[in-house]
CSV table of C-alpha atoms and ligand atoms in Angstrom, one decimal:
chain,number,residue,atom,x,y,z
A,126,UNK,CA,-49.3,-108.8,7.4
A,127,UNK,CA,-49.5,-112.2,9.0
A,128,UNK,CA,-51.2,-114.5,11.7
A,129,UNK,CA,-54.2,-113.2,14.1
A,130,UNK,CA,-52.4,-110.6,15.3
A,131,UNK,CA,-54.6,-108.2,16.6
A,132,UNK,CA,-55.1,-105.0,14.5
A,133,UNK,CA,-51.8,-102.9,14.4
A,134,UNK,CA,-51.5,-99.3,15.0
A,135,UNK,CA,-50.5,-98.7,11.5
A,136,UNK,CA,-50.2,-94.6,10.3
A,137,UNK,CA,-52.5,-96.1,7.3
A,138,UNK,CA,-55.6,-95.8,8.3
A,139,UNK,CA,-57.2,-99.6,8.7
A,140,UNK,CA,-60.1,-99.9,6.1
A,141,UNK,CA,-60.5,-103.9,5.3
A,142,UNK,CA,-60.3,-106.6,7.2
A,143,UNK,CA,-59.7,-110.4,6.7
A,144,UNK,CA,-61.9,-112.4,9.2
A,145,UNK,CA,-60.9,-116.3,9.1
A,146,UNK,CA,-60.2,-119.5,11.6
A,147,UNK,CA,-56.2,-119.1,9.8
A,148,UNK,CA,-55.7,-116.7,7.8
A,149,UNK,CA,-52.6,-118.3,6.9
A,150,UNK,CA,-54.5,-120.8,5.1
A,151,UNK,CA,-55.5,-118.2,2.7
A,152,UNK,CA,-52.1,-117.5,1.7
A,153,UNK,CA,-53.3,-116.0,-1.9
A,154,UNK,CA,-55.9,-114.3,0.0
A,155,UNK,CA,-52.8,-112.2,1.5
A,156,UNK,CA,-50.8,-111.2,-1.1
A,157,UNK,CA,-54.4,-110.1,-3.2
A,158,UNK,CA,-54.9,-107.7,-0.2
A,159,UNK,CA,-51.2,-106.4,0.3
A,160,UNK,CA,-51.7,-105.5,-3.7
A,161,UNK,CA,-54.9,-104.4,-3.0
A,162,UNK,CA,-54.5,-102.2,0.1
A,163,UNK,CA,-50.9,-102.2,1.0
A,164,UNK,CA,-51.0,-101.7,4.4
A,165,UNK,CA,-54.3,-100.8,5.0
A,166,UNK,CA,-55.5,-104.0,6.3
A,167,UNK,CA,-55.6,-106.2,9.6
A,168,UNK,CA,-56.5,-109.6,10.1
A,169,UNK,CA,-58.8,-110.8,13.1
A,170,UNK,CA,-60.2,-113.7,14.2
A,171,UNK,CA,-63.8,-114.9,14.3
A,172,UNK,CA,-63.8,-114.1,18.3
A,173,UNK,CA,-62.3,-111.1,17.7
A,174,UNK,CA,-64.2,-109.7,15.2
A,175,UNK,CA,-67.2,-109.0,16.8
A,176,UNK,CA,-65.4,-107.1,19.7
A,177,UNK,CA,-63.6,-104.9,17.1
A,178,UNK,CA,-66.7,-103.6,15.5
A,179,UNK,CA,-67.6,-102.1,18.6
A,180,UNK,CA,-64.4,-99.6,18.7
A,181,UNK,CA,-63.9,-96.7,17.4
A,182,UNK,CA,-60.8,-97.7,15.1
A,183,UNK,CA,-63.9,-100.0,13.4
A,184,UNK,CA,-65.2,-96.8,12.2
A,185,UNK,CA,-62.8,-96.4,8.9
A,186,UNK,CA,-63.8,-100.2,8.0
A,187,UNK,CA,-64.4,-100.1,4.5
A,188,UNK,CA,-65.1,-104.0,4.4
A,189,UNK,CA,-64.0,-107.5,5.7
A,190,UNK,CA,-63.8,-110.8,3.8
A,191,UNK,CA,-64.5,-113.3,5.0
A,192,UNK,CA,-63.0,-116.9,4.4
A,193,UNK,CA,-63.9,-120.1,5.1
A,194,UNK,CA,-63.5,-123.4,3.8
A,195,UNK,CA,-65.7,-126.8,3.6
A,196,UNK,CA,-64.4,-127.3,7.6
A,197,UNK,CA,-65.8,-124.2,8.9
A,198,UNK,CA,-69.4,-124.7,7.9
A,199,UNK,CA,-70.0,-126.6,11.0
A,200,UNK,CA,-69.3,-122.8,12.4
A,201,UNK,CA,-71.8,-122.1,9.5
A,202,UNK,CA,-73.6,-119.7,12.3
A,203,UNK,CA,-70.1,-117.7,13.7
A,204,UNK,CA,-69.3,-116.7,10.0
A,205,UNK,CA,-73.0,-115.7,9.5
A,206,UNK,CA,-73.3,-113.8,12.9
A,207,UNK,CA,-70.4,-111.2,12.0
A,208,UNK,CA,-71.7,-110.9,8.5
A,209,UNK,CA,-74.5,-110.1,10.4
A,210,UNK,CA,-73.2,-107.5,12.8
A,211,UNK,CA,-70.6,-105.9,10.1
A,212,UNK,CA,-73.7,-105.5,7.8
A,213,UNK,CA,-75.9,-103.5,10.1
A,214,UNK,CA,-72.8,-101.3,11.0
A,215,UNK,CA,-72.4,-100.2,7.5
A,216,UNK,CA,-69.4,-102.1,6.7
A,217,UNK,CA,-69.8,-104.5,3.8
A,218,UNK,CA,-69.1,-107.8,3.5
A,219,UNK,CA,-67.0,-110.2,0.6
A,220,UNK,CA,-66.9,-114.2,1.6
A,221,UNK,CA,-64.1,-116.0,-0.1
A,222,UNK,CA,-65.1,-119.5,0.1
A,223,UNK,CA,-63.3,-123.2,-0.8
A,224,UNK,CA,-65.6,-125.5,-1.6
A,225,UNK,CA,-68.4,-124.5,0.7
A,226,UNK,CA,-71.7,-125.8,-0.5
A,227,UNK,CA,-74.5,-123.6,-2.1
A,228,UNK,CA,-76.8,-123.4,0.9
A,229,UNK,CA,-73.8,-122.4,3.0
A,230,UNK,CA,-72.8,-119.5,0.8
A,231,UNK,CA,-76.9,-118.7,0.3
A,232,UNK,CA,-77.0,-118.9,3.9
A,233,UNK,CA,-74.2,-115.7,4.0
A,234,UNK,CA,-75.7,-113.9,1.1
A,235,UNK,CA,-78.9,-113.6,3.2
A,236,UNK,CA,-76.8,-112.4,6.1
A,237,UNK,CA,-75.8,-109.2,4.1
A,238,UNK,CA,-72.9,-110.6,2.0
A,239,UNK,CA,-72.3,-108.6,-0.9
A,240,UNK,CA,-69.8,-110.5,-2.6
A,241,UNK,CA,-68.4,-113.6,-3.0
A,242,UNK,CA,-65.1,-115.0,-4.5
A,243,UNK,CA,-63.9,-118.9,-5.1
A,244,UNK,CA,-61.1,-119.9,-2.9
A,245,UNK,CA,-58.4,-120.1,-4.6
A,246,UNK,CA,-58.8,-116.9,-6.3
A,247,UNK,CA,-59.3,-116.1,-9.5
A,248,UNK,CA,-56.7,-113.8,-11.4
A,249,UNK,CA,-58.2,-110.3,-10.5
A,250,UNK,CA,-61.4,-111.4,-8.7
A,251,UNK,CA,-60.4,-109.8,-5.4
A,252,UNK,CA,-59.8,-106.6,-7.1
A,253,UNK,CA,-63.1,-106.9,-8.8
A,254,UNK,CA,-65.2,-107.4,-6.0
A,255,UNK,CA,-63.9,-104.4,-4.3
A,256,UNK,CA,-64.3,-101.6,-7.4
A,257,UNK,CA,-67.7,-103.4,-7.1
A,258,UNK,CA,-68.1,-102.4,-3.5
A,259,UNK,CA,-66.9,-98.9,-4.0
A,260,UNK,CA,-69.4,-98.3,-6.5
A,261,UNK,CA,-72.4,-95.7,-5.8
A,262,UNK,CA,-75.2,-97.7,-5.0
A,263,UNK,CA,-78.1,-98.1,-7.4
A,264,UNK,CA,-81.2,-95.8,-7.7
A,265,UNK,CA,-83.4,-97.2,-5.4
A,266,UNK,CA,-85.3,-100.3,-6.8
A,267,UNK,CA,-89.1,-100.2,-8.0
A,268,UNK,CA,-91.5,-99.8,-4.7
A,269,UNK,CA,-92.2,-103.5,-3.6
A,270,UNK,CA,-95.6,-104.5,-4.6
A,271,UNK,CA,-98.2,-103.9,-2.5
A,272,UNK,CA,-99.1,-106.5,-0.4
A,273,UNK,CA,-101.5,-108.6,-1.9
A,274,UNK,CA,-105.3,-109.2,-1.1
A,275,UNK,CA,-105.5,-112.7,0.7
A,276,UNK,CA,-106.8,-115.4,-1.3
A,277,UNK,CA,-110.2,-116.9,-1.0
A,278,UNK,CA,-110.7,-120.4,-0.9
A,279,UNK,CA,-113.4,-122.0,-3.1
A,280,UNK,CA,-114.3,-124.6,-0.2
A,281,UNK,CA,-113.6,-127.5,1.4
A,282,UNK,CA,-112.7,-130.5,-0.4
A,283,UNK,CA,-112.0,-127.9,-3.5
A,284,UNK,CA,-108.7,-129.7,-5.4
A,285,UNK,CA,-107.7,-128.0,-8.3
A,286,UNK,CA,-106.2,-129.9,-11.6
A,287,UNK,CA,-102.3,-130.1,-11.6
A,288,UNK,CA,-100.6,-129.7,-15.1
A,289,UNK,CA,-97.3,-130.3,-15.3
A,290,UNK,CA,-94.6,-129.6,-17.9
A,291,UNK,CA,-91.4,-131.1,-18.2
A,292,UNK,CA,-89.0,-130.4,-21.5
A,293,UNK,CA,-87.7,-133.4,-22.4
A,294,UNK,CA,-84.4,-131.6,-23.8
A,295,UNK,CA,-82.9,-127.8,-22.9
A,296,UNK,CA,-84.6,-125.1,-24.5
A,297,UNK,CA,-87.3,-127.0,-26.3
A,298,UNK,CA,-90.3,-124.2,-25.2
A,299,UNK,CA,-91.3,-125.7,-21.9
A,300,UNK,CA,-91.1,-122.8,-20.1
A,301,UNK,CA,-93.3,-120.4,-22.8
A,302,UNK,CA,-95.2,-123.5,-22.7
A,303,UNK,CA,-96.1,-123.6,-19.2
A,304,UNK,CA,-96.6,-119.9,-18.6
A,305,UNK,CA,-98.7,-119.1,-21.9
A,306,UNK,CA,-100.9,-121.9,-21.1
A,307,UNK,CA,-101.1,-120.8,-17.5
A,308,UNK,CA,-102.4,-117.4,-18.4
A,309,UNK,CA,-104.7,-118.5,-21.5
A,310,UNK,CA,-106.5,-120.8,-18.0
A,311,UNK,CA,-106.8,-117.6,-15.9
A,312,UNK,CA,-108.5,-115.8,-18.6
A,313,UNK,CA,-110.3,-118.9,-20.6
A,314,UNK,CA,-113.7,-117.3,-19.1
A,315,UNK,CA,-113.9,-113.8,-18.6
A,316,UNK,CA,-117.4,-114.0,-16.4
A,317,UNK,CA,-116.4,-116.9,-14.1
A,318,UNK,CA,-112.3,-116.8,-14.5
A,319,UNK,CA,-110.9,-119.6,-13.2
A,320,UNK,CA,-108.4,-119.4,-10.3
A,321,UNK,CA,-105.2,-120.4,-11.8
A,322,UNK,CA,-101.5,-120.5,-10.4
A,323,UNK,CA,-98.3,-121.3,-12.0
A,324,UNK,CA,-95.7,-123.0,-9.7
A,325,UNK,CA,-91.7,-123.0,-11.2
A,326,UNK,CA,-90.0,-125.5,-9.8
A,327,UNK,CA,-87.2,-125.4,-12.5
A,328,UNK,CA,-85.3,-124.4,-9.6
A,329,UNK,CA,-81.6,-123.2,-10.8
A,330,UNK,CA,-82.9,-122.0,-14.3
A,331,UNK,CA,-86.1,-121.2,-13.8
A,332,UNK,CA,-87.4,-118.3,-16.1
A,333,UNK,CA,-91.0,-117.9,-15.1
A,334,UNK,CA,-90.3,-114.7,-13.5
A,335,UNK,CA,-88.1,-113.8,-16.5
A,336,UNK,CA,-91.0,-114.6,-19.0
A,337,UNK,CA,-93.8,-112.5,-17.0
A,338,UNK,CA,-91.2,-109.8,-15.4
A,339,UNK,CA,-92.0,-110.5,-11.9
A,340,UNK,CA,-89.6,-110.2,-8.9
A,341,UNK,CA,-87.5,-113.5,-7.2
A,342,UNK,CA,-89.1,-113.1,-3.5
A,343,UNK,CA,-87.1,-114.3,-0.8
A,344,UNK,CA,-90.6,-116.1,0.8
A,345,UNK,CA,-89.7,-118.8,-2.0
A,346,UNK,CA,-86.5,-119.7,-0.5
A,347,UNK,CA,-87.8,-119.2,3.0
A,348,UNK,CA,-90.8,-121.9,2.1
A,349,UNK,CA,-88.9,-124.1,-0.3
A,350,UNK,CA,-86.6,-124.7,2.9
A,351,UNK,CA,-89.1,-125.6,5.5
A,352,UNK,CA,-92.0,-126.3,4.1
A,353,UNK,CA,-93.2,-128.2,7.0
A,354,UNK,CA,-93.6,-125.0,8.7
A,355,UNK,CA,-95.2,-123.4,5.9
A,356,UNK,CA,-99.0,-122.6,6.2
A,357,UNK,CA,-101.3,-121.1,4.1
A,358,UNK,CA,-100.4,-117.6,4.8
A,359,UNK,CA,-96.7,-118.8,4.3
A,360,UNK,CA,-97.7,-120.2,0.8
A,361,UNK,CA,-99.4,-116.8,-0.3
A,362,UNK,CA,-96.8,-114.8,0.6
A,363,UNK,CA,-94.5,-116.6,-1.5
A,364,UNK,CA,-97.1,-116.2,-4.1
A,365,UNK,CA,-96.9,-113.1,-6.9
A,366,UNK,CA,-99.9,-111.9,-9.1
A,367,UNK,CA,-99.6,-111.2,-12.6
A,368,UNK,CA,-101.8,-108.6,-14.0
A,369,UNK,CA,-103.9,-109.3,-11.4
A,370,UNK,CA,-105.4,-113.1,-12.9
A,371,UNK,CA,-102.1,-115.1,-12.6
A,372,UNK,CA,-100.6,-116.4,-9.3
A,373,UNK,CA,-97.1,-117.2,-9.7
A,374,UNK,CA,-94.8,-119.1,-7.3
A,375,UNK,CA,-91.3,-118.4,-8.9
A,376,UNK,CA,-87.8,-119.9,-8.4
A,377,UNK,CA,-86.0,-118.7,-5.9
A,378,UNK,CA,-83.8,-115.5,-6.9
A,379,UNK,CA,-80.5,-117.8,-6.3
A,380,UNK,CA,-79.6,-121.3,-7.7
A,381,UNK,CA,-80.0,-123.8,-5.4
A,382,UNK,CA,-79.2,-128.1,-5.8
A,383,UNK,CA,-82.7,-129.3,-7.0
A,384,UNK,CA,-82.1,-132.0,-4.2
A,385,UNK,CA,-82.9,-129.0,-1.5
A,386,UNK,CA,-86.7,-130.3,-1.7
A,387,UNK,CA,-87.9,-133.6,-1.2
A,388,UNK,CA,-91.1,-135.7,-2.6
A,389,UNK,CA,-92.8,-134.7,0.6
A,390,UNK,CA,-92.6,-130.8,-0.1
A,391,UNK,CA,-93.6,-131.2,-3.3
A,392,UNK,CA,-96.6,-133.0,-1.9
A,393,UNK,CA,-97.2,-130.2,0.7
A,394,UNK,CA,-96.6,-127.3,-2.1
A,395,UNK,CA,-99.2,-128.9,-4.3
A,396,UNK,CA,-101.5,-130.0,-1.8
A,397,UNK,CA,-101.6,-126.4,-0.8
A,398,UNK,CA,-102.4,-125.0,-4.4
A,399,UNK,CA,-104.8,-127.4,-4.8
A,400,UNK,CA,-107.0,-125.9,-2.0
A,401,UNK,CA,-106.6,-122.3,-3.7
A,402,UNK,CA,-106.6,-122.8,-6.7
A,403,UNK,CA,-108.7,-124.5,-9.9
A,404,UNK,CA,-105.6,-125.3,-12.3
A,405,UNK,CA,-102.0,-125.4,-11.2
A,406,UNK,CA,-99.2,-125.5,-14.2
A,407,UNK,CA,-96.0,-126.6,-12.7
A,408,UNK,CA,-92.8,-126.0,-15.0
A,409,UNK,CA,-90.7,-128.5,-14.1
A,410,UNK,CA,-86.6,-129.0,-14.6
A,411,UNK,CA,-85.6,-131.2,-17.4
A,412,UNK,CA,-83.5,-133.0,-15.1
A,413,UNK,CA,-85.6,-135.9,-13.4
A,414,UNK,CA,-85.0,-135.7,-9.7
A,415,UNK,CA,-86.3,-137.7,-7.1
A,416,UNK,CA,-89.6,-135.4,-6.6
A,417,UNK,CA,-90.5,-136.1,-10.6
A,418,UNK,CA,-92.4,-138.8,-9.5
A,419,UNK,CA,-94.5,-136.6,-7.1
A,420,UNK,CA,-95.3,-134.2,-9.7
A,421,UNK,CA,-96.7,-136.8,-12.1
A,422,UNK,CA,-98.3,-138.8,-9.6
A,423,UNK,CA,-100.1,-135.8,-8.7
A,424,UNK,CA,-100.6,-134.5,-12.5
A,425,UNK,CA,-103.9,-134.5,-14.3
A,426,UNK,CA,-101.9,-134.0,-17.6
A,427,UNK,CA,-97.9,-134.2,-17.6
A,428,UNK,CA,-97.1,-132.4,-20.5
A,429,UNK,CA,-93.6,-133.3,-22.3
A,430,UNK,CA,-92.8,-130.5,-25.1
A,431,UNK,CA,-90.0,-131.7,-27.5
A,432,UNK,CA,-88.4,-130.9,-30.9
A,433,UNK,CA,-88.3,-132.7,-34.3
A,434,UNK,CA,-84.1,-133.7,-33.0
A,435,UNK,CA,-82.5,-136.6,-32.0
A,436,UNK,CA,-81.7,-135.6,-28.8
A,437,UNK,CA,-85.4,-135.1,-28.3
A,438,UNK,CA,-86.2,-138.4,-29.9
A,439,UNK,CA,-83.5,-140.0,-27.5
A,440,UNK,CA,-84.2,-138.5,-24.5
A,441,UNK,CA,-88.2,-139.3,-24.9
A,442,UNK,CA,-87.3,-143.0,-25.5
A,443,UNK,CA,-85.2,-143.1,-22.4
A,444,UNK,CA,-88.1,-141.5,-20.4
A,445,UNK,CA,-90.7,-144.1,-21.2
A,446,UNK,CA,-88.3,-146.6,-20.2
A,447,UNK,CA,-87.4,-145.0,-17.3
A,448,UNK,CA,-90.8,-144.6,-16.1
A,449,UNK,CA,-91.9,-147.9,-17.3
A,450,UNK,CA,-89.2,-149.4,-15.2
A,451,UNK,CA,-90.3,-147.5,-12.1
A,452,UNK,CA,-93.7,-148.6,-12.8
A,453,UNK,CA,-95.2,-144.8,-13.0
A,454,UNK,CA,-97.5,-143.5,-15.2
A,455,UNK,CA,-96.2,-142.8,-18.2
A,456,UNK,CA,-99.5,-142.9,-19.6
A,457,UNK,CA,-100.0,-139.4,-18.2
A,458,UNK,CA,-97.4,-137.6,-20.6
A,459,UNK,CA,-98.8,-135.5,-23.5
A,460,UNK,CA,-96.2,-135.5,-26.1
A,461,UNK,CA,-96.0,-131.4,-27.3
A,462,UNK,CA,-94.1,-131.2,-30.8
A,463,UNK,CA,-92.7,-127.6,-30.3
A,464,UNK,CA,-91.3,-125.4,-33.3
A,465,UNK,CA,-93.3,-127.9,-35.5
A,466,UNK,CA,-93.2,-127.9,-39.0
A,467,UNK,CA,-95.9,-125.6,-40.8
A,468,UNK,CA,-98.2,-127.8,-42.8
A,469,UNK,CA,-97.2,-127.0,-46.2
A,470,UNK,CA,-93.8,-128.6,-45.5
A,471,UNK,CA,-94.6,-132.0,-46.9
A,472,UNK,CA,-91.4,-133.9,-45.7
A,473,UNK,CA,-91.6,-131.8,-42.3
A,474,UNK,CA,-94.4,-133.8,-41.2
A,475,UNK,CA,-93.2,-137.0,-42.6
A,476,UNK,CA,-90.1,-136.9,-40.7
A,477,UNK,CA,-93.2,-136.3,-37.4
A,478,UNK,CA,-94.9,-139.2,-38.4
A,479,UNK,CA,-92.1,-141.7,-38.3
A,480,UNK,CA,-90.5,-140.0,-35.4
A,481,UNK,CA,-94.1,-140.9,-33.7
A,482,UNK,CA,-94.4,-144.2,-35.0
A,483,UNK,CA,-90.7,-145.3,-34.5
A,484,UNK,CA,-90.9,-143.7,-30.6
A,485,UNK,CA,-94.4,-145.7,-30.0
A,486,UNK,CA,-96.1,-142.1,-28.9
A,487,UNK,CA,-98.5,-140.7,-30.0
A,488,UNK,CA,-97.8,-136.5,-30.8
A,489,UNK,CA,-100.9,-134.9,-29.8
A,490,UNK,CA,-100.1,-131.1,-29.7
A,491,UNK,CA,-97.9,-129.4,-32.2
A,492,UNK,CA,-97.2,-126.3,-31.6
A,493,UNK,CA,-95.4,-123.3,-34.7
A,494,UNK,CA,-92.4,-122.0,-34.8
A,495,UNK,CA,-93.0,-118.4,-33.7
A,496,UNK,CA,-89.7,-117.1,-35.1
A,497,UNK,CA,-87.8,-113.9,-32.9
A,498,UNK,CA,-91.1,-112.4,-31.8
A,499,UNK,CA,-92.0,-115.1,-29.5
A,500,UNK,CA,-88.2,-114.6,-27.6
A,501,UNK,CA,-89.1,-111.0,-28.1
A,502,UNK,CA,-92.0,-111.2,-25.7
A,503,UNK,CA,-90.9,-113.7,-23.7
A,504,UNK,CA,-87.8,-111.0,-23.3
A,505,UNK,CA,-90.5,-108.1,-22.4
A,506,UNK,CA,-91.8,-110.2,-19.6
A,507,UNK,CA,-95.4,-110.7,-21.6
A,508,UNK,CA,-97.4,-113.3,-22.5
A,509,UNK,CA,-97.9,-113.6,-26.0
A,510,UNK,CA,-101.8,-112.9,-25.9
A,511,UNK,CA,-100.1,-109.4,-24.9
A,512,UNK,CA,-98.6,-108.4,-27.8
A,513,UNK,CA,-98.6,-111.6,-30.1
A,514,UNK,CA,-102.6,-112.1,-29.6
A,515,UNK,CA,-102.9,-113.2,-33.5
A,516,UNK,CA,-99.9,-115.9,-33.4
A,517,UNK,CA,-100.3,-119.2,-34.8
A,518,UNK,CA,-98.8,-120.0,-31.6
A,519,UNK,CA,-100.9,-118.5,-29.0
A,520,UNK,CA,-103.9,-119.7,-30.9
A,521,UNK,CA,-102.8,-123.0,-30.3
A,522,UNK,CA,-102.1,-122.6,-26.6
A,523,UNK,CA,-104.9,-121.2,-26.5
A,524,UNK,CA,-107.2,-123.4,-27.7
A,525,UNK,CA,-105.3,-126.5,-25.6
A,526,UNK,CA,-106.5,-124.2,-22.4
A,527,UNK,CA,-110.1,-124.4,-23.9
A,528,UNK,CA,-110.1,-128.2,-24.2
A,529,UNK,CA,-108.4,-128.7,-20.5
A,530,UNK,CA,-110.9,-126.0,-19.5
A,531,UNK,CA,-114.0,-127.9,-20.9
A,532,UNK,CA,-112.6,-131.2,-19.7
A,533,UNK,CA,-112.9,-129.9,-16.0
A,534,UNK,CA,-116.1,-128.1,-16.7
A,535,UNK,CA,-117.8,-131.2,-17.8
A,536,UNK,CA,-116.5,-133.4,-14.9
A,537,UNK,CA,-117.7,-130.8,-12.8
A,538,UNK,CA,-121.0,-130.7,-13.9
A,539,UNK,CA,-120.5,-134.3,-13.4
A,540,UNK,CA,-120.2,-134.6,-9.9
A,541,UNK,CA,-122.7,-132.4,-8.8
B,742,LIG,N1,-92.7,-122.0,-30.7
B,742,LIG,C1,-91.7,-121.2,-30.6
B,742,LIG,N2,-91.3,-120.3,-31.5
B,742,LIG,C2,-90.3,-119.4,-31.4
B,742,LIG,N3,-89.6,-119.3,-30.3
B,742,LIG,C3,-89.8,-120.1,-29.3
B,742,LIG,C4,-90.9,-121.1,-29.4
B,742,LIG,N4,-90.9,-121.8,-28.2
B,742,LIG,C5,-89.9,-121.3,-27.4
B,742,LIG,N5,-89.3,-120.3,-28.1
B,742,LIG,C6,-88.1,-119.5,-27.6
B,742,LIG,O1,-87.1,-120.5,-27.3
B,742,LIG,C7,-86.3,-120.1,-26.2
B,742,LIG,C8,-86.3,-121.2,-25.1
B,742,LIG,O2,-87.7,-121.4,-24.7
B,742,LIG,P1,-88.0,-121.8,-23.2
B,742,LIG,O3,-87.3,-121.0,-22.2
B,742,LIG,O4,-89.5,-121.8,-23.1
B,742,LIG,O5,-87.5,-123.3,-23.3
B,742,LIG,P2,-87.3,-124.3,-22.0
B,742,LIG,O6,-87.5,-125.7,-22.6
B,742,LIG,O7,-88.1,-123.9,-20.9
B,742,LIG,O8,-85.8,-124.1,-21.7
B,742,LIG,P3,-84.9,-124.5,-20.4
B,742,LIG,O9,-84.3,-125.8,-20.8
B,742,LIG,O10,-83.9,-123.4,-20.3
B,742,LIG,O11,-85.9,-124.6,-19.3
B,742,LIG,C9,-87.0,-118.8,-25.6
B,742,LIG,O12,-86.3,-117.7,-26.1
B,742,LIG,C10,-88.4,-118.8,-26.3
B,742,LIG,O13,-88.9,-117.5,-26.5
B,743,LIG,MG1,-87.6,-123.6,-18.9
């Protein structure tokens, strides 16, 4: 099966199609669907494509892939448009792509792509992505939520305190970090509950919605990319609640380059939860990107959870210098000491004191080492005052909520 011939009268019945600029260009792409399907394919163009859904021989079409390379994104909108149309006929839709970026291939995905493979393909990934097709689909998903009552705003002029936390080094608790203190704010006073709202902007790894088992909406993605458009009514659509106390702006369900937002989205996001909201945690990506700055400029408290490691110990050094150089704020980073040594081990905090001193920090917070349960609930999608209430860990969570909380009481009461 070659070129852009049109689809041949074949006695096999047509059920895939290949749908490129030059199919020919694809060469691998051909031989994976004469294994595949033998005969049963055709090849058409973009222009054509459209045109053949509309006949009746389109009516066996099991699916079409698509593919594209890094020269046809300019077309970007062609490719997307008979995603589009095949989608909403039924017919489903792989994209083979060569080194087309993330937000082109997020950009299909959203258009009703099922599948996608890398260009040149992978030993067997063709066949894959077909059994994967012909699957039954899945039981329907959960209901969606309902929607959710629209929030109030506390007044004008209201800005609420913006907490940020940033792991200095993978996997050092930032995330269980953020979103335990996050809900120990919400419920710090059960009479007068503060309006609190945690914001991920870890952005390819997020696990907020992992952590408190809430969906990836697509209103992330859809505000994260213009958020110059977005409005308030934008902004709480993209927002989830959890258990009814926590608002929670997720990542968005794929991975996108942390460069898709800029400073001046941040700015906008923030500026946004400030109105709504009395605290707003952000969890940030350990990666420093060019809207880091933003987020500690506009932080109360940055906090910075790290280990008792080198790579910890390394990494906080080349912060401070970092931030020095810039001239930010460094000032503004709380230094968490997570999976801290308990206090009976004697040479444990010995090894914290010099790791302190010979950093020139100062290691306010340390927080226990929970052991399995803590991954455990983090697993179940719970908070740990959920199920873990009585932890050494929680407690102290907790009772760094109670301080920020009384902090922003008392300046309150201040101002009045
Ligand atoms: N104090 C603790 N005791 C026990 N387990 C913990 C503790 N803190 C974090 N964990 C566990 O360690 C793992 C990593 O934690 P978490 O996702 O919060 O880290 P992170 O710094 O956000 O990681 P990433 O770099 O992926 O963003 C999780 O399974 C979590 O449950
Ligand atoms: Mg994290």
């Amino acid at each position: 099966m070659s070129g852009n011939a049109a689809i041949q009268q074949d006695p096999a019945p047509i059920v895939a199609c290949t749908i490129s600029r030059d199919v020919q260009e694809f060469d691998l792409l051909i031989e994976d669907m004469e294994t595949e399907l033998g005969e049963g394919w055709g090849d058409l163009s973009l222009e054509d494509a459209l045109a053949f859904f509309g006949q009746p021989d389109a009516e066996a079409l099991e699916f079409i892939a698509v593919a594209m390379d890094d020269d046809d994104e300019a077309e970007l909108a062609r490719f997307a448009e008979v995603i589009r149309a095949a989608s909403a006929r039924g017919i489903k839709a792989i994209v083979i792509a060569e080194e087309v970026s993330p937000i082109a291939l997020h950009q299909l995905l959203k258009m009703g792509a099922e599948e996608f493979v890398p260009y040149p393909l992978p030993e067997g990934a063709l066949h894959d992505a077909i059994e994967r097709l012909r699957r039954p689909e899945p039981e329907p998903a959960a209901p969606p939520q309902p929607a959710q009552p629209a929030l109030q705003k506390p007044g004008v002029g209201h800005r609420g305190a913006v907490f940020g936390v940033h792991g200095l080094a993978g996997g050092v608790g930032a995330t269980t970090f953020a979103v335990n203190l996050a809900w120990e704010l919400a419920n710090i006073d059960k009479n007068k509950p503060p309006r609190a709202c945690l914001i991920d902007l870890d952005l390819q790894t997020g696990s907020v919605s992992t952590y408190l088992d809430l969906p990836r909406r697509d209103a992330v993605y859809e505000l994260l990319s213009d958020t110059e458009s977005a409005d308030e009514e934008s902004f709480q659509a993209a927002l989830l609640t959890f258990n009814d106390q926590l608002h929670v702006f997720t990542a968005p369900s794929e991975m996108l380059p942390l460069d898709l937002i800029t400073g001046e989205d941040v700015e906008r996001i923030i500026d946004m939860a400030r109105a709504f909201f009395d605290y707003i945690v952000i969890d940030m990506p350990t990666t420093l990107v060019t809207w880091t700055e933003t987020v500690l400029n506009a932080a109360d408290v940055y906090f910075a959870p790290i280990e008792l490691d080198m790579r910890s110990a390394q990494n906080t050094l080349r912060i401070i210098r970092l931030l020095k150089s810039e001239d930010l704020p460094h000032d503004k980073l709380r230094y968490v000491l997570n999976r801290a040594p308990k206090f009976t081990d004697l040479s444990g905090k010995s090894r914290v004191k010099r790791m302190a001193e010979s950093l020139d920090i100062e290691i306010g917070v340390q927080l226990p080492d929970g052991g399995k349960q803590v991954m455990q609930a983090c697993d179940h999608g719970l908070p740990l005052s959920e199920n873990l209430a009585k932890s050494p860990l929680r407690k102290e969570i907790m009772k760094i909520a109670k301080s920020l909380h009384e902090i922003s009481v008392t300046a309150e009461a201040a101002a009045k």
